[in-house]
mmCIF file with all atom_site columns, C-alpha atoms in Angstrom:
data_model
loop_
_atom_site.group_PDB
_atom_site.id
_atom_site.type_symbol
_atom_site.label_atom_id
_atom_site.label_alt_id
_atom_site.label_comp_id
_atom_site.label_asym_id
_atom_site.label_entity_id
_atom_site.label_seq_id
_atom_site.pdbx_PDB_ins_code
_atom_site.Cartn_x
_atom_site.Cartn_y
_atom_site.Cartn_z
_atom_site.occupancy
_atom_site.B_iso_or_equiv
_atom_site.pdbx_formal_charge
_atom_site.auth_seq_id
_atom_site.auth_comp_id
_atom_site.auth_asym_id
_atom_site.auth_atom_id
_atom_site.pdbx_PDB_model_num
ATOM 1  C CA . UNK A 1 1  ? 0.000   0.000  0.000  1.00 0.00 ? 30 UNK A CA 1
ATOM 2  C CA . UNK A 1 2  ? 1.290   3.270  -0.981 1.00 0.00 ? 31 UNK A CA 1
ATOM 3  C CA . UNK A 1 3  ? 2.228   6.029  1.569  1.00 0.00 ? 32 UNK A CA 1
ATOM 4  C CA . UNK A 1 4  ? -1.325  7.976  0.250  1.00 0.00 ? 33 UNK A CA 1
ATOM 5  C CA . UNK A 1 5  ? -3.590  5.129  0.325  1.00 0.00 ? 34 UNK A CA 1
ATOM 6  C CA . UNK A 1 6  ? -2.350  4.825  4.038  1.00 0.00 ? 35 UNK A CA 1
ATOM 7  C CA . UNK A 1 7  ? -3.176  8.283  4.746  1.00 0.00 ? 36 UNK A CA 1
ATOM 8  C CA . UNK A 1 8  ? -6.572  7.767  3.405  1.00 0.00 ? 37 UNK A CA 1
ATOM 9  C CA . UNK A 1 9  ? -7.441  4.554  4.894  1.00 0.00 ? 38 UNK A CA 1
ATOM 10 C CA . UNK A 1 10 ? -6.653  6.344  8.197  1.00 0.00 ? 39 UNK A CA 1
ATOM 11 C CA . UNK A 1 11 ? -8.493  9.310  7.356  1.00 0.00 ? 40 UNK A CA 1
ATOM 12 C CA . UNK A 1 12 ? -11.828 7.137  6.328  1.00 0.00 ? 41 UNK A CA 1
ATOM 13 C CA . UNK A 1 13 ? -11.419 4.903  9.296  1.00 0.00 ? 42 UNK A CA 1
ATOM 14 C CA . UNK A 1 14 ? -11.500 8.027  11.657 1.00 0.00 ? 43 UNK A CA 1
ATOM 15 C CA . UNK A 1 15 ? -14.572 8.971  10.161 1.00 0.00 ? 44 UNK A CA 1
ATOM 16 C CA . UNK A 1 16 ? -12.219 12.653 9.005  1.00 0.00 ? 45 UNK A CA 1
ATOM 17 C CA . UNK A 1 17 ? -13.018 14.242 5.665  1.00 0.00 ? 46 UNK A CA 1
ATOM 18 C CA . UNK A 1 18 ? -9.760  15.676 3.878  1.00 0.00 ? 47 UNK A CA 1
ATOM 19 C CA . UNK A 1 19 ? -10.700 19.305 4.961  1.00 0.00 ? 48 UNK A CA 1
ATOM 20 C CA . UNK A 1 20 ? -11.002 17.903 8.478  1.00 0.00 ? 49 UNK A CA 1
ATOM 21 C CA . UNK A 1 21 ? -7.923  16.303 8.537  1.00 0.00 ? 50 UNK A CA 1
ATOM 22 C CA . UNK A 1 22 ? -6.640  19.634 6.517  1.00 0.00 ? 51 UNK A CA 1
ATOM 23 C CA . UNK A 1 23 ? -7.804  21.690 9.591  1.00 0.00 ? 52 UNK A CA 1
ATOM 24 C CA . UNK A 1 24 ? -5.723  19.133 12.500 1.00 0.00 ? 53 UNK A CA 1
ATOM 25 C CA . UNK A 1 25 ? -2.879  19.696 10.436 1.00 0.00 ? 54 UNK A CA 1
ATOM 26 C CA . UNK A 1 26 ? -3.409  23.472 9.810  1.00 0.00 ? 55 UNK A CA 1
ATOM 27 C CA . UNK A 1 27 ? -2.742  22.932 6.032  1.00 0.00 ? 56 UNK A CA 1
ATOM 28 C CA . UNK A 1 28 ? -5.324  22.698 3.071  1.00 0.00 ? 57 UNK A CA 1
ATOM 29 C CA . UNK A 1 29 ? -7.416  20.569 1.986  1.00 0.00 ? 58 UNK A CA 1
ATOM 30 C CA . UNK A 1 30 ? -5.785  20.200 -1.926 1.00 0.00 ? 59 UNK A CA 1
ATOM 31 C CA . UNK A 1 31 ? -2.391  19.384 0.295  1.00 0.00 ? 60 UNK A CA 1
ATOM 32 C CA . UNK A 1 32 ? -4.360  15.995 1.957  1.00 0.00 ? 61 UNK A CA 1
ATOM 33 C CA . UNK A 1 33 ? -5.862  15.333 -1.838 1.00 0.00 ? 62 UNK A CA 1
ATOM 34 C CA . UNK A 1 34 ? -2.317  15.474 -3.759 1.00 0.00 ? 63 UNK A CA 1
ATOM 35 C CA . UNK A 1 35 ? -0.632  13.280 -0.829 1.00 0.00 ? 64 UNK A CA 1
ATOM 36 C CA . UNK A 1 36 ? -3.985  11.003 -1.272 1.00 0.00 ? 65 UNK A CA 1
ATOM 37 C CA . UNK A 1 37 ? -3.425  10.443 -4.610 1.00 0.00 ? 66 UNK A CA 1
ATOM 38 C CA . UNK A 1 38 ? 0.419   9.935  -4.226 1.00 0.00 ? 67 UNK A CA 1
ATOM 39 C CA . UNK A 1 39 ? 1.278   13.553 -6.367 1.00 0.00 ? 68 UNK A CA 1
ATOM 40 C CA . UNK A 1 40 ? 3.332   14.556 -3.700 1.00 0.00 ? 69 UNK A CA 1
ATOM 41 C CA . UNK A 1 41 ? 4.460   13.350 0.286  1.00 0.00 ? 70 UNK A CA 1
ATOM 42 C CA . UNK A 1 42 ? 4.227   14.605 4.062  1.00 0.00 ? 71 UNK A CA 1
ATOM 43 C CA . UNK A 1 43 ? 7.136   16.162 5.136  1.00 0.00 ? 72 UNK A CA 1
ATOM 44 C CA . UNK A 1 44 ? 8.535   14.893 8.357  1.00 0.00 ? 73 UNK A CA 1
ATOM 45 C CA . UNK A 1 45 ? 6.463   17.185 10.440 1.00 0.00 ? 74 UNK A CA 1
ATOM 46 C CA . UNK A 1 46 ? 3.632   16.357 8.909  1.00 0.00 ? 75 UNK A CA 1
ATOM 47 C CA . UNK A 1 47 ? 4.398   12.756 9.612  1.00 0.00 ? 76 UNK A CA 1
ATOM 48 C CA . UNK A 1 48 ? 5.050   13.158 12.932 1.00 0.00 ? 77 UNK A CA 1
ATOM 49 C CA . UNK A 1 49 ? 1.677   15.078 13.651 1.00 0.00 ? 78 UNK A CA 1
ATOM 50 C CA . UNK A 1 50 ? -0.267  11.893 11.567 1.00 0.00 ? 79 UNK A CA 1
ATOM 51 C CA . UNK A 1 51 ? 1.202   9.879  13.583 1.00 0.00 ? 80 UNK A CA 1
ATOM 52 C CA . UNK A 1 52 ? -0.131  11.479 16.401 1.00 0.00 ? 81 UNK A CA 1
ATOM 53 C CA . UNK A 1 53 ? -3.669  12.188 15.096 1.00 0.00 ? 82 UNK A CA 1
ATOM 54 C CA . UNK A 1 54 ? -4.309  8.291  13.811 1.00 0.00 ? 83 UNK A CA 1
ATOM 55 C CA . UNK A 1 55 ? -1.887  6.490  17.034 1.00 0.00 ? 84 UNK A CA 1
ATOM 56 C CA . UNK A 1 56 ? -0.256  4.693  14.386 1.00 0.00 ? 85 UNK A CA 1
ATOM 57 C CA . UNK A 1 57 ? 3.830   4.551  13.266 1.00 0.00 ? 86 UNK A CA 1
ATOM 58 C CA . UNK A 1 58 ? 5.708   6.279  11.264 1.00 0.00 ? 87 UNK A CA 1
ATOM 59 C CA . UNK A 1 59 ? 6.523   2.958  9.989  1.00 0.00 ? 88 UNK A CA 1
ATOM 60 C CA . UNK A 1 60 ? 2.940   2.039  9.607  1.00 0.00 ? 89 UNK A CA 1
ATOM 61 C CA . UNK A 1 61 ? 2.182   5.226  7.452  1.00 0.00 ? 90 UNK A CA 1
ATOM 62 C CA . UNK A 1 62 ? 5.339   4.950  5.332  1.00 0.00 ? 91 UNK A CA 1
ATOM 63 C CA . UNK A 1 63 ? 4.640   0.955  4.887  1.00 0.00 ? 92 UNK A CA 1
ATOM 64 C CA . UNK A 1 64 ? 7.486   -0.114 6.407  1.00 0.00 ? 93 UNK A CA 1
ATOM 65 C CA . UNK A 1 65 ? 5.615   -2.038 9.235  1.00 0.00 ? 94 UNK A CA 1
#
């Protein structure tokens, strides 16, 4: 599973739309759609803060659990 599908399997399984998740991460929501679709990736603050919002890894959301 790529590092967007992760993001949005997360996102859908907390019941978050991407302008949701967009406003938790004080970013927009056309940032969650390009990393959705895999056009472009989290930087590592974002990461940290997903990890955070969904209790998961870093590993988990880069695939490398």
């Amino acid at each position: 599973m790529s590092i967007g599908e992760t993001i949005k399997l997360l996102r859908k399984e907390a019941n978050m739309t991407q302008t949701d998740l967009a406003k938790l991460l004080n970013t927009s929501q056309d940032t969650i759609s390009l990393w959705e679709r895999d056009k472009s990736l989290p930087d590592i603050n974002f990461l940290i803060k997903l990890t955070k919002i969904f209790n998961v890894s870093s590993d988990y959301i880069l695939g490398l659990d």
